[in-house]
PDB file of C-alpha atoms in Angstrom:
ATOM      1  CA  UNK A 188     -27.218 -12.222-127.999  1.00  0.00           C
ATOM      2  CA  UNK A 189     -25.764  -8.700-126.302  1.00  0.00           C
ATOM      3  CA  UNK A 190     -27.063  -9.826-122.931  1.00  0.00           C
ATOM      4  CA  UNK A 191     -25.428 -13.503-123.589  1.00  0.00           C
ATOM      5  CA  UNK A 192     -22.089 -11.505-124.457  1.00  0.00           C
ATOM      6  CA  UNK A 193     -22.352  -9.658-121.277  1.00  0.00           C
ATOM      7  CA  UNK A 194     -23.173 -12.417-119.051  1.00  0.00           C
ATOM      8  CA  UNK A 195     -20.246 -14.401-120.436  1.00  0.00           C
ATOM      9  CA  UNK A 196     -17.464 -11.545-120.345  1.00  0.00           C
ATOM     10  CA  UNK A 197     -18.610  -9.487-117.613  1.00  0.00           C
ATOM     11  CA  UNK A 198     -17.757 -12.149-114.749  1.00  0.00           C
ATOM     12  CA  UNK A 199     -14.342 -13.047-116.909  1.00  0.00           C
ATOM     13  CA  UNK A 200     -13.393  -8.848-116.415  1.00  0.00           C
ATOM     14  CA  UNK A 201     -14.031  -9.083-112.696  1.00  0.00           C
ATOM     15  CA  UNK A 202     -12.769 -12.095-112.006  1.00  0.00           C
ATOM     16  CA  UNK A 203      -9.129 -11.362-113.367  1.00  0.00           C
ATOM     17  CA  UNK A 204      -9.646  -8.249-112.186  1.00  0.00           C
ATOM     18  CA  UNK A 205      -9.906  -9.524-108.389  1.00  0.00           C
ATOM     19  CA  UNK A 206      -7.392 -11.835-109.396  1.00  0.00           C
ATOM     20  CA  UNK A 207      -4.769  -9.508-110.101  1.00  0.00           C
ATOM     21  CA  UNK A 208      -5.674  -7.374-106.631  1.00  0.00           C
ATOM     22  CA  UNK A 209      -5.296 -10.099-104.511  1.00  0.00           C
ATOM     23  CA  UNK A 210      -2.097 -10.804-106.024  1.00  0.00           C
ATOM     24  CA  UNK A 211      -0.951  -7.846-104.908  1.00  0.00           C
ATOM     25  CA  UNK A 212      -2.329  -8.271-101.648  1.00  0.00           C
ATOM     26  CA  UNK A 213      -0.413 -11.695-101.590  1.00  0.00           C
ATOM     27  CA  UNK A 214       3.021 -10.399-102.665  1.00  0.00           C
ATOM     28  CA  UNK A 215       2.906  -7.957 -99.613  1.00  0.00           C
ATOM     29  CA  UNK A 216       2.003 -10.870 -96.963  1.00  0.00           C
ATOM     30  CA  UNK A 217       5.146 -12.821 -98.360  1.00  0.00           C
ATOM     31  CA  UNK A 218       7.428  -9.624 -98.455  1.00  0.00           C
ATOM     32  CA  UNK A 219       6.466  -8.932 -94.509  1.00  0.00           C
ATOM     33  CA  UNK A 220       6.906 -12.473 -94.237  1.00  0.00           C
ATOM     34  CA  UNK A 221      10.504 -12.710 -95.358  1.00  0.00           C
ATOM     35  CA  UNK A 222      10.666  -9.502 -93.697  1.00  0.00           C
ATOM     36  CA  UNK A 223      10.088 -10.429 -90.758  1.00  0.00           C
ATOM     37  CA  UNK A 224      12.784 -13.510 -90.093  1.00  0.00           C
ATOM     38  CA  UNK A 225      10.358 -15.906 -88.451  1.00  0.00           C
ATOM     39  CA  UNK A 226      12.123 -19.016 -87.260  1.00  0.00           C
ATOM     40  CA  UNK A 227      10.242 -21.800 -88.718  1.00  0.00           C
ATOM     41  CA  UNK A 228      11.373 -24.810 -90.175  1.00  0.00           C
ATOM     42  CA  UNK A 229      11.766 -26.097 -93.722  1.00  0.00           C
ATOM     43  CA  UNK A 230       8.354 -27.164 -94.364  1.00  0.00           C
ATOM     44  CA  UNK A 231       6.057 -24.063 -93.665  1.00  0.00           C
ATOM     45  CA  UNK A 232       8.865 -22.541 -95.793  1.00  0.00           C
ATOM     46  CA  UNK A 233       8.345 -24.666 -98.410  1.00  0.00           C
ATOM     47  CA  UNK A 234       4.494 -24.590 -98.202  1.00  0.00           C
ATOM     48  CA  UNK A 235       5.046 -20.599 -98.008  1.00  0.00           C
ATOM     49  CA  UNK A 236       7.089 -19.895-100.905  1.00  0.00           C
ATOM     50  CA  UNK A 237       5.540 -23.300-102.827  1.00  0.00           C
ATOM     51  CA  UNK A 238       2.036 -21.455-102.673  1.00  0.00           C
ATOM     52  CA  UNK A 239       3.271 -18.368-103.810  1.00  0.00           C
ATOM     53  CA  UNK A 240       5.024 -20.042-107.126  1.00  0.00           C
ATOM     54  CA  UNK A 241       1.532 -21.645-107.868  1.00  0.00           C
ATOM     55  CA  UNK A 242      -0.420 -18.364-107.807  1.00  0.00           C
ATOM     56  CA  UNK A 243       2.329 -16.787-109.700  1.00  0.00           C
ATOM     57  CA  UNK A 244       1.708 -19.509-112.165  1.00  0.00           C
ATOM     58  CA  UNK A 245      -2.082 -19.824-111.878  1.00  0.00           C
ATOM     59  CA  UNK A 246      -1.727 -15.795-112.569  1.00  0.00           C
ATOM     60  CA  UNK A 247      -0.029 -15.903-115.615  1.00  0.00           C
ATOM     61  CA  UNK A 248      -2.063 -18.645-117.149  1.00  0.00           C
ATOM     62  CA  UNK A 249      -5.395 -16.417-116.092  1.00  0.00           C
ATOM     63  CA  UNK A 250      -3.414 -13.419-117.867  1.00  0.00           C
ATOM     64  CA  UNK A 251      -3.106 -15.473-120.999  1.00  0.00           C
ATOM     65  CA  UNK A 252      -6.164 -16.534-121.145  1.00  0.00           C
ATOM     66  CA  UNK A 253      -7.658 -13.182-120.354  1.00  0.00           C
ATOM     67  CA  UNK A 254      -5.722 -11.610-123.129  1.00  0.00           C
ATOM     68  CA  UNK A 255      -6.908 -14.354-126.026  1.00  0.00           C
ATOM     69  CA  UNK A 256     -10.172 -14.165-124.930  1.00  0.00           C
ATOM     70  CA  UNK A 257     -10.737 -10.226-124.383  1.00  0.00           C
ATOM     71  CA  UNK A 258      -8.154  -9.069-126.981  1.00  0.00           C
ATOM     72  CA  UNK A 259      -7.083 -11.316-129.183  1.00  0.00           C
ATOM     73  CA  UNK A 260     -10.885 -13.009-129.625  1.00  0.00           C
ATOM     74  CA  UNK A 261     -12.690 -10.279-129.679  1.00  0.00           C
ATOM     75  CA  UNK A 262     -15.817 -10.343-131.541  1.00  0.00           C
ATOM     76  CA  UNK A 263     -15.210 -13.968-131.688  1.00  0.00           C
ATOM     77  CA  UNK A 264     -17.572 -16.083-130.003  1.00  0.00           C
ATOM     78  CA  UNK A 265     -15.537 -19.440-130.660  1.00  0.00           C
ATOM     79  CA  UNK A 266     -12.555 -17.694-128.629  1.00  0.00           C
ATOM     80  CA  UNK A 267     -15.261 -16.527-126.102  1.00  0.00           C
ATOM     81  CA  UNK A 268     -15.994 -19.848-125.302  1.00  0.00           C
ATOM     82  CA  UNK A 269     -12.764 -21.690-125.594  1.00  0.00           C
ATOM     83  CA  UNK A 270     -11.558 -23.499-122.723  1.00  0.00           C
ATOM     84  CA  UNK A 271      -7.972 -22.323-123.084  1.00  0.00           C
ATOM     85  CA  UNK A 272      -5.784 -22.896-119.781  1.00  0.00           C
ATOM     86  CA  UNK A 273      -9.058 -22.511-117.608  1.00  0.00           C
ATOM     87  CA  UNK A 274      -9.044 -26.296-116.552  1.00  0.00           C
ATOM     88  CA  UNK A 275      -5.866 -25.999-115.095  1.00  0.00           C
ATOM     89  CA  UNK A 276      -5.932 -22.514-113.614  1.00  0.00           C
ATOM     90  CA  UNK A 277      -9.007 -22.749-111.617  1.00  0.00           C
ATOM     91  CA  UNK A 278     -10.399 -26.335-110.485  1.00  0.00           C
ATOM     92  CA  UNK A 279      -6.714 -28.239-110.897  1.00  0.00           C
ATOM     93  CA  UNK A 280      -4.408 -25.174-108.912  1.00  0.00           C
ATOM     94  CA  UNK A 281      -7.119 -24.126-106.351  1.00  0.00           C
ATOM     95  CA  UNK A 282      -7.781 -27.426-105.682  1.00  0.00           C
ATOM     96  CA  UNK A 283      -3.994 -28.125-104.769  1.00  0.00           C
ATOM     97  CA  UNK A 284      -3.360 -25.058-103.081  1.00  0.00           C
ATOM     98  CA  UNK A 285      -6.644 -25.511-100.398  1.00  0.00           C
ATOM     99  CA  UNK A 286      -5.775 -28.714-100.066  1.00  0.00           C
ATOM    100  CA  UNK A 287      -2.444 -28.053 -98.910  1.00  0.00           C
ATOM    101  CA  UNK A 288      -3.465 -25.574 -96.536  1.00  0.00           C
ATOM    102  CA  UNK A 289      -6.108 -27.406 -94.835  1.00  0.00           C
ATOM    103  CA  UNK A 290      -3.320 -30.547 -94.423  1.00  0.00           C
ATOM    104  CA  UNK A 291      -1.602 -27.601 -92.805  1.00  0.00           C
ATOM    105  CA  UNK A 292      -4.397 -26.890 -90.515  1.00  0.00           C
ATOM    106  CA  UNK A 293      -5.054 -30.493 -89.712  1.00  0.00           C
ATOM    107  CA  UNK A 294      -1.606 -31.306 -88.652  1.00  0.00           C
ATOM    108  CA  UNK A 295      -1.534 -28.012 -86.101  1.00  0.00           C
ATOM    109  CA  UNK A 296      -5.214 -29.423 -84.520  1.00  0.00           C
ATOM    110  CA  UNK A 297      -3.171 -32.612 -84.340  1.00  0.00           C
ATOM    111  CA  UNK A 298      -0.520 -30.712 -82.275  1.00  0.00           C
ATOM    112  CA  UNK A 299      -2.992 -28.812 -80.081  1.00  0.00           C
ATOM    113  CA  UNK A 300      -5.664 -31.367 -79.472  1.00  0.00           C
ATOM    114  CA  UNK A 301      -3.768 -34.795 -79.572  1.00  0.00           C
ATOM    115  CA  UNK A 302      -6.969 -36.226 -81.440  1.00  0.00           C
ATOM    116  CA  UNK A 303      -5.281 -38.216 -84.709  1.00  0.00           C
ATOM    117  CA  UNK A 304      -9.276 -39.199 -85.640  1.00  0.00           C
ATOM    118  CA  UNK A 305     -10.201 -35.523 -86.041  1.00  0.00           C
ATOM    119  CA  UNK A 306      -6.873 -34.502 -88.041  1.00  0.00           C
ATOM    120  CA  UNK A 307      -7.515 -37.715 -90.521  1.00  0.00           C
ATOM    121  CA  UNK A 308     -11.064 -36.611 -90.575  1.00  0.00           C
ATOM    122  CA  UNK A 309      -9.733 -33.246 -91.809  1.00  0.00           C
ATOM    123  CA  UNK A 310      -6.964 -34.260 -94.104  1.00  0.00           C
ATOM    124  CA  UNK A 311      -9.237 -36.496 -95.533  1.00  0.00           C
ATOM    125  CA  UNK A 312     -11.792 -34.318 -96.411  1.00  0.00           C
ATOM    126  CA  UNK A 313      -9.109 -32.054 -97.478  1.00  0.00           C
ATOM    127  CA  UNK A 314      -7.913 -34.735-100.006  1.00  0.00           C
ATOM    128  CA  UNK A 315     -11.237 -35.692-101.578  1.00  0.00           C
ATOM    129  CA  UNK A 316     -12.110 -31.935-102.493  1.00  0.00           C
ATOM    130  CA  UNK A 317      -8.579 -31.410-103.752  1.00  0.00           C
ATOM    131  CA  UNK A 318      -9.143 -34.529-105.643  1.00  0.00           C
ATOM    132  CA  UNK A 319     -12.455 -33.500-106.807  1.00  0.00           C
ATOM    133  CA  UNK A 320     -11.440 -30.033-108.302  1.00  0.00           C
ATOM    134  CA  UNK A 321      -8.451 -31.765-110.218  1.00  0.00           C
ATOM    135  CA  UNK A 322     -10.710 -34.287-111.913  1.00  0.00           C
ATOM    136  CA  UNK A 323     -13.271 -31.484-112.376  1.00  0.00           C
ATOM    137  CA  UNK A 324     -10.626 -29.754-114.471  1.00  0.00           C
ATOM    138  CA  UNK A 325      -9.721 -32.815-116.236  1.00  0.00           C
ATOM    139  CA  UNK A 326     -13.126 -33.386-116.933  1.00  0.00           C
ATOM    140  CA  UNK A 327     -13.127 -29.614-118.392  1.00  0.00           C
ATOM    141  CA  UNK A 328     -10.262 -30.525-120.714  1.00  0.00           C
ATOM    142  CA  UNK A 329     -11.485 -33.444-122.241  1.00  0.00           C
ATOM    143  CA  UNK A 330     -15.272 -32.080-123.202  1.00  0.00           C
ATOM    144  CA  UNK A 331     -14.008 -28.625-124.297  1.00  0.00           C
ATOM    145  CA  UNK A 332     -17.490 -27.695-123.768  1.00  0.00           C
ATOM    146  CA  UNK A 333     -17.459 -24.570-122.144  1.00  0.00           C
ATOM    147  CA  UNK A 334     -21.172 -23.407-122.175  1.00  0.00           C
ATOM    148  CA  UNK A 335     -22.017 -27.566-120.993  1.00  0.00           C
ATOM    149  CA  UNK A 336     -19.678 -27.362-117.927  1.00  0.00           C
ATOM    150  CA  UNK A 337     -22.749 -27.128-114.851  1.00  0.00           C
ATOM    151  CA  UNK A 338     -24.321 -30.043-116.768  1.00  0.00           C
ATOM    152  CA  UNK A 339     -21.015 -31.910-117.205  1.00  0.00           C
ATOM    153  CA  UNK A 340     -18.912 -31.416-114.057  1.00  0.00           C
ATOM    154  CA  UNK A 341     -22.211 -31.464-111.393  1.00  0.00           C
ATOM    155  CA  UNK A 342     -21.267 -33.818-109.400  1.00  0.00           C
ATOM    156  CA  UNK A 343     -17.427 -33.170-109.314  1.00  0.00           C
ATOM    157  CA  UNK A 344     -18.131 -29.755-108.492  1.00  0.00           C
ATOM    158  CA  UNK A 345     -20.749 -30.269-105.690  1.00  0.00           C
ATOM    159  CA  UNK A 346     -17.942 -32.537-104.380  1.00  0.00           C
ATOM    160  CA  UNK A 347     -14.734 -30.302-104.440  1.00  0.00           C
ATOM    161  CA  UNK A 348     -16.828 -26.852-103.272  1.00  0.00           C
ATOM    162  CA  UNK A 349     -19.128 -28.932-100.582  1.00  0.00           C
ATOM    163  CA  UNK A 350     -16.075 -30.631 -99.333  1.00  0.00           C
ATOM    164  CA  UNK A 351     -13.901 -27.339 -99.407  1.00  0.00           C
ATOM    165  CA  UNK A 352     -16.743 -25.367 -97.338  1.00  0.00           C
ATOM    166  CA  UNK A 353     -17.020 -28.262 -94.711  1.00  0.00           C
ATOM    167  CA  UNK A 354     -13.031 -28.675 -93.930  1.00  0.00           C
ATOM    168  CA  UNK A 355     -13.080 -24.906 -93.697  1.00  0.00           C
ATOM    169  CA  UNK A 356     -16.175 -24.905 -90.877  1.00  0.00           C
ATOM    170  CA  UNK A 357     -14.763 -27.901 -89.166  1.00  0.00           C
ATOM    171  CA  UNK A 358     -10.820 -26.231 -88.899  1.00  0.00           C
ATOM    172  CA  UNK A 359     -12.972 -23.191 -87.663  1.00  0.00           C
ATOM    173  CA  UNK A 360     -14.743 -24.955 -85.067  1.00  0.00           C
ATOM    174  CA  UNK A 361     -11.865 -26.949 -83.979  1.00  0.00           C
ATOM    175  CA  UNK A 362      -9.190 -24.639 -83.769  1.00  0.00           C
ATOM    176  CA  UNK A 363     -11.817 -22.158 -81.504  1.00  0.00           C
ATOM    177  CA  UNK A 364     -12.408 -24.946 -79.190  1.00  0.00           C
ATOM    178  CA  UNK A 365      -8.759 -25.952 -78.720  1.00  0.00           C
ATOM    179  CA  UNK A 366      -7.196 -22.788 -78.381  1.00  0.00           C
ATOM    180  CA  UNK A 367     -10.240 -21.404 -76.286  1.00  0.00           C
ATOM    181  CA  UNK A 368      -9.648 -24.219 -73.827  1.00  0.00           C
ATOM    182  CA  UNK A 369      -5.761 -23.491 -74.099  1.00  0.00           C
ATOM    183  CA  UNK A 370      -6.163 -20.103 -71.995  1.00  0.00           C
ATOM    184  CA  UNK A 371      -3.397 -20.172 -69.127  1.00  0.00           C
ATOM    185  CA  UNK A 372      -4.584 -16.855 -67.277  1.00  0.00           C
ATOM    186  CA  UNK A 373      -1.703 -15.098 -68.252  1.00  0.00           C
ATOM    187  CA  UNK A 374      -2.937 -11.869 -70.038  1.00  0.00           C
ATOM    188  CA  UNK A 375       0.085 -12.101 -72.643  1.00  0.00           C
ATOM    189  CA  UNK A 376      -0.441 -15.484 -73.972  1.00  0.00           C
ATOM    190  CA  UNK A 377      -4.416 -15.187 -73.654  1.00  0.00           C
ATOM    191  CA  UNK A 378      -4.251 -12.191 -75.437  1.00  0.00           C
ATOM    192  CA  UNK A 379      -2.196 -14.209 -77.885  1.00  0.00           C
ATOM    193  CA  UNK A 380      -4.613 -17.154 -78.172  1.00  0.00           C
ATOM    194  CA  UNK A 381      -7.837 -14.559 -78.373  1.00  0.00           C
ATOM    195  CA  UNK A 382      -5.821 -13.152 -81.880  1.00  0.00           C
ATOM    196  CA  UNK A 383      -5.112 -16.509 -83.250  1.00  0.00           C
ATOM    197  CA  UNK A 384      -8.972 -17.288 -82.732  1.00  0.00           C
ATOM    198  CA  UNK A 385     -10.547 -14.339 -83.989  1.00  0.00           C
ATOM    199  CA  UNK A 386      -8.279 -14.921 -86.921  1.00  0.00           C
ATOM    200  CA  UNK A 387      -8.507 -18.030 -87.778  1.00  0.00           C
ATOM    201  CA  UNK A 388     -12.519 -17.867 -87.714  1.00  0.00           C
ATOM    202  CA  UNK A 389     -12.471 -14.901 -90.011  1.00  0.00           C
ATOM    203  CA  UNK A 390     -10.198 -16.612 -92.518  1.00  0.00           C
ATOM    204  CA  UNK A 391     -11.927 -20.048 -92.346  1.00  0.00           C
ATOM    205  CA  UNK A 392     -15.782 -18.345 -92.362  1.00  0.00           C
ATOM    206  CA  UNK A 393     -14.647 -16.303 -95.371  1.00  0.00           C
ATOM    207  CA  UNK A 394     -13.227 -19.046 -97.681  1.00  0.00           C
ATOM    208  CA  UNK A 395     -16.206 -21.183 -96.558  1.00  0.00           C
ATOM    209  CA  UNK A 396     -18.323 -18.667 -97.527  1.00  0.00           C
ATOM    210  CA  UNK A 397     -16.995 -17.698-101.005  1.00  0.00           C
ATOM    211  CA  UNK A 398     -17.119 -21.531-101.814  1.00  0.00           C
ATOM    212  CA  UNK A 399     -20.747 -21.855-101.250  1.00  0.00           C
ATOM    213  CA  UNK A 400     -21.256 -18.565-103.097  1.00  0.00           C
ATOM    214  CA  UNK A 401     -19.548 -20.587-105.891  1.00  0.00           C
ATOM    215  CA  UNK A 402     -21.326 -23.197-105.983  1.00  0.00           C
ATOM    216  CA  UNK A 403     -24.461 -22.079-105.421  1.00  0.00           C
ATOM    217  CA  UNK A 404     -23.938 -19.709-108.547  1.00  0.00           C
ATOM    218  CA  UNK A 405     -22.492 -22.725-110.430  1.00  0.00           C
ATOM    219  CA  UNK A 406     -25.553 -25.133-109.836  1.00  0.00           C
ATOM    220  CA  UNK A 407     -27.912 -22.236-110.305  1.00  0.00           C
ATOM    221  CA  UNK A 408     -26.714 -20.266-113.346  1.00  0.00           C
ATOM    222  CA  UNK A 409     -26.313 -22.625-116.373  1.00  0.00           C
ATOM    223  CA  UNK A 410     -24.346 -21.021-119.588  1.00  0.00           C
ATOM    224  CA  UNK A 411     -22.752 -17.997-118.168  1.00  0.00           C
ATOM    225  CA  UNK A 412     -19.703 -17.052-116.018  1.00  0.00           C
ATOM    226  CA  UNK A 413     -20.794 -15.898-112.833  1.00  0.00           C
ATOM    227  CA  UNK A 414     -19.320 -18.515-110.637  1.00  0.00           C
ATOM    228  CA  UNK A 415     -16.258 -17.503-112.386  1.00  0.00           C
ATOM    229  CA  UNK A 416     -15.596 -14.323-109.800  1.00  0.00           C
ATOM    230  CA  UNK A 417     -15.868 -16.321-106.881  1.00  0.00           C
ATOM    231  CA  UNK A 418     -13.477 -18.793-108.314  1.00  0.00           C
ATOM    232  CA  UNK A 419     -10.725 -16.756-108.927  1.00  0.00           C
ATOM    233  CA  UNK A 420     -11.232 -15.386-105.900  1.00  0.00           C
ATOM    234  CA  UNK A 421     -10.970 -18.470-103.528  1.00  0.00           C
ATOM    235  CA  UNK A 422      -7.461 -19.823-104.505  1.00  0.00           C
ATOM    236  CA  UNK A 423      -5.478 -16.435-103.284  1.00  0.00           C
ATOM    237  CA  UNK A 424      -8.195 -15.974-100.486  1.00  0.00           C
ATOM    238  CA  UNK A 425      -6.559 -19.253 -99.351  1.00  0.00           C
ATOM    239  CA  UNK A 426      -3.271 -18.178 -99.671  1.00  0.00           C
ATOM    240  CA  UNK A 427      -3.679 -14.788 -97.956  1.00  0.00           C
ATOM    241  CA  UNK A 428      -5.481 -16.511 -95.153  1.00  0.00           C
ATOM    242  CA  UNK A 429      -2.420 -18.889 -94.516  1.00  0.00           C
ATOM    243  CA  UNK A 430       0.153 -15.914 -94.736  1.00  0.00           C
ATOM    244  CA  UNK A 431      -1.792 -13.192 -92.628  1.00  0.00           C
ATOM    245  CA  UNK A 432      -1.973 -16.235 -89.824  1.00  0.00           C
ATOM    246  CA  UNK A 433       1.476 -16.586 -89.864  1.00  0.00           C
ATOM    247  CA  UNK A 434       2.483 -13.002 -90.317  1.00  0.00           C
ATOM    248  CA  UNK A 435      -0.312 -12.674 -86.916  1.00  0.00           C
ATOM    249  CA  UNK A 436       3.193 -13.124 -85.215  1.00  0.00           C
ATOM    250  CA  UNK A 437       4.788  -9.970 -86.134  1.00  0.00           C
ATOM    251  CA  UNK A 438       2.570  -7.842 -84.308  1.00  0.00           C
ATOM    252  CA  UNK A 439       2.671  -9.833 -81.440  1.00  0.00           C
ATOM    253  CA  UNK A 440       6.508  -9.477 -81.912  1.00  0.00           C
ATOM    254  CA  UNK A 441       6.522  -5.957 -81.970  1.00  0.00           C
ATOM    255  CA  UNK A 442       4.467  -5.382 -79.237  1.00  0.00           C
ATOM    256  CA  UNK A 443       6.511  -7.451 -76.827  1.00  0.00           C
ATOM    257  CA  UNK A 444       9.590  -4.973 -78.220  1.00  0.00           C
ATOM    258  CA  UNK A 445       7.897  -1.781 -77.131  1.00  0.00           C
ATOM    259  CA  UNK A 446       6.790  -3.517 -73.900  1.00  0.00           C
ATOM    260  CA  UNK A 447      10.137  -4.556 -73.152  1.00  0.00           C
ATOM    261  CA  UNK A 448      11.685  -1.749 -73.997  1.00  0.00           C
ATOM    262  CA  UNK A 449       9.380   0.671 -72.093  1.00  0.00           C
ATOM    263  CA  UNK A 450      10.019  -1.688 -69.028  1.00  0.00           C
ATOM    264  CA  UNK A 451      13.945  -1.452 -69.506  1.00  0.00           C
ATOM    265  CA  UNK A 452      13.348   2.449 -70.170  1.00  0.00           C
ATOM    266  CA  UNK A 453      12.043   2.181 -66.668  1.00  0.00           C
ATOM    267  CA  UNK A 454      14.483   0.129 -65.009  1.00  0.00           C
ATOM    268  CA  UNK A 455      17.595   2.069 -63.410  1.00  0.00           C
ATOM    269  CA  UNK A 456      21.267   2.467 -65.639  1.00  0.00           C
ATOM    270  CA  UNK A 457      23.793   0.276 -64.373  1.00  0.00           C
ATOM    271  CA  UNK A 458      27.225   1.717 -65.698  1.00  0.00           C
ATOM    272  CA  UNK A 459      28.749  -1.365 -64.737  1.00  0.00           C
ATOM    273  CA  UNK A 460      27.555  -5.607 -65.383  1.00  0.00           C
ATOM    274  CA  UNK A 461      29.601  -6.228 -62.701  1.00  0.00           C
ATOM    275  CA  UNK A 462      29.257  -3.779 -59.971  1.00  0.00           C
ATOM    276  CA  UNK A 463      28.119  -5.215 -56.796  1.00  0.00           C
ATOM    277  CA  UNK A 464      25.937  -3.414 -54.561  1.00  0.00           C
ATOM    278  CA  UNK A 465      26.193  -2.993 -51.012  1.00  0.00           C
ATOM    279  CA  UNK A 466      24.419  -6.594 -49.903  1.00  0.00           C
ATOM    280  CA  UNK A 467      26.798  -8.511 -52.452  1.00  0.00           C
ATOM    281  CA  UNK A 468      24.096  -8.815 -55.148  1.00  0.00           C
ATOM    282  CA  UNK A 469      25.595  -9.130 -58.755  1.00  0.00           C
ATOM    283  CA  UNK A 470      23.844  -6.139 -61.097  1.00  0.00           C
ATOM    284  CA  UNK A 471      23.538  -7.113 -64.418  1.00  0.00           C
ATOM    285  CA  UNK A 472      23.853  -4.995 -67.546  1.00  0.00           C
ATOM    286  CA  UNK A 473      19.877  -5.240 -69.377  1.00  0.00           C
ATOM    287  CA  UNK A 474      20.430  -3.278 -72.177  1.00  0.00           C
ATOM    288  CA  UNK A 475      21.021  -6.025 -74.549  1.00  0.00           C
ATOM    289  CA  UNK A 476      18.459  -7.828 -73.629  1.00  0.00           C
ATOM    290  CA  UNK A 477      15.358  -8.144 -76.426  1.00  0.00           C
ATOM    291  CA  UNK A 478      11.923 -10.197 -76.964  1.00  0.00           C
ATOM    292  CA  UNK A 479      14.298 -12.228 -79.598  1.00  0.00           C
ATOM    293  CA  UNK A 480      15.879 -13.856 -76.263  1.00  0.00           C
ATOM    294  CA  UNK A 481      12.792 -15.622 -75.073  1.00  0.00           C
ATOM    295  CA  UNK A 482      12.379 -19.155 -75.910  1.00  0.00           C
ATOM    296  CA  UNK A 483       9.165 -20.248 -78.044  1.00  0.00           C
ATOM    297  CA  UNK A 484       7.497 -22.748 -76.446  1.00  0.00           C
ATOM    298  CA  UNK A 485       4.220 -25.355 -77.128  1.00  0.00           C
ATOM    299  CA  UNK A 486       1.320 -25.704 -75.122  1.00  0.00           C
ATOM    300  CA  UNK A 487       2.489 -28.518 -73.132  1.00  0.00           C
ATOM    301  CA  UNK A 488       5.432 -26.525 -71.738  1.00  0.00           C
ATOM    302  CA  UNK A 489       3.487 -23.696 -70.931  1.00  0.00           C
ATOM    303  CA  UNK A 490       0.954 -26.168 -68.627  1.00  0.00           C
ATOM    304  CA  UNK A 491       4.182 -27.482 -67.351  1.00  0.00           C
ATOM    305  CA  UNK A 492       5.402 -24.194 -66.120  1.00  0.00           C
ATOM    306  CA  UNK A 493       2.226 -23.142 -64.829  1.00  0.00           C
ATOM    307  CA  UNK A 494       1.826 -26.485 -62.440  1.00  0.00           C
ATOM    308  CA  UNK A 495       5.331 -25.436 -60.947  1.00  0.00           C
ATOM    309  CA  UNK A 496       3.747 -22.133 -60.385  1.00  0.00           C
ATOM    310  CA  UNK A 497       5.826 -19.780 -62.983  1.00  0.00           C
ATOM    311  CA  UNK A 498       4.810 -17.688 -65.936  1.00  0.00           C
ATOM    312  CA  UNK A 499       4.630 -18.951 -69.070  1.00  0.00           C
ATOM    313  CA  UNK A 500       7.280 -17.652 -71.630  1.00  0.00           C
ATOM    314  CA  UNK A 501       6.006 -16.034 -74.844  1.00  0.00           C
ATOM    315  CA  UNK A 502       5.020 -18.390 -77.357  1.00  0.00           C
ATOM    316  CA  UNK A 503       4.078 -15.901 -80.371  1.00  0.00           C
ATOM    317  CA  UNK A 504       4.987 -19.401 -82.226  1.00  0.00           C
ATOM    318  CA  UNK A 505       1.846 -21.597 -81.015  1.00  0.00           C
ATOM    319  CA  UNK A 506       0.630 -22.353 -84.808  1.00  0.00           C
ATOM    320  CA  UNK A 507       3.771 -22.985 -86.612  1.00  0.00           C
ATOM    321  CA  UNK A 508       6.248 -24.994 -83.942  1.00  0.00           C
ATOM    322  CA  UNK A 509       7.174 -28.144 -84.047  1.00  0.00           C
TER     323      UNK A 509
END
């Protein structure tokens, strides 16, 4: 009996701790995003703040469950095996979060590749796995049988987590290919693309690995909560990886500002903006020139400039411009 209790309560404790820790990271990422003042459109901002609201709701519900299970219901096996709100805060909300972010990537891949078939395929897989996650939550709610969850929701969970991992892998491969083939030969642009490639692969592979681990634990170990640990992590890993990608533009902006500042510092100071030199050329005061004045364009605009032989402007919104 003692071993059974440990198998049930131990993963719950670890899962709740990881849940709170990743929420703290997410709050920091959101604060960084808000302070950066990115000029994103309403859709992207709605996704960012909407995901944070969902994650906050998930945290509140998970905390409610943990208090009732590990505090009020301590020593009561019935409370330990009660569903509480876990049917909604784990599979249901995780499915919504992951499907939303994967559909966003499908949209960006369409912008980069102009491949409607690939974008629809990614979006379809995302919607299928998200629907399977919500279906599993409803199955748990109806059955109210926590020990038999693995048996009752075997097929649904396999579709959910298997589809999640598959979709993430496709997104990683597609983003890697299209970003790699979009290199222009200019150092600043290629450096940004390399950073985006690295972040996309790291975050995408992380979420797919966690989904595979959760699926493996769910299908291998029955009548325990081992799978709950990665389950509590998955949703917030998706939200954090999404904000990490958006906030990566902030470091690029800081780098541009440093480079611009160093360049301006090396230029001669002009005391008057309309002082003419000996050849009659107009001298311009560059003291107020900042990197915020640089236009942000998409790849298509960059390619047009390349054909004309002109260097491309910085494009720190390569994943978020419309």
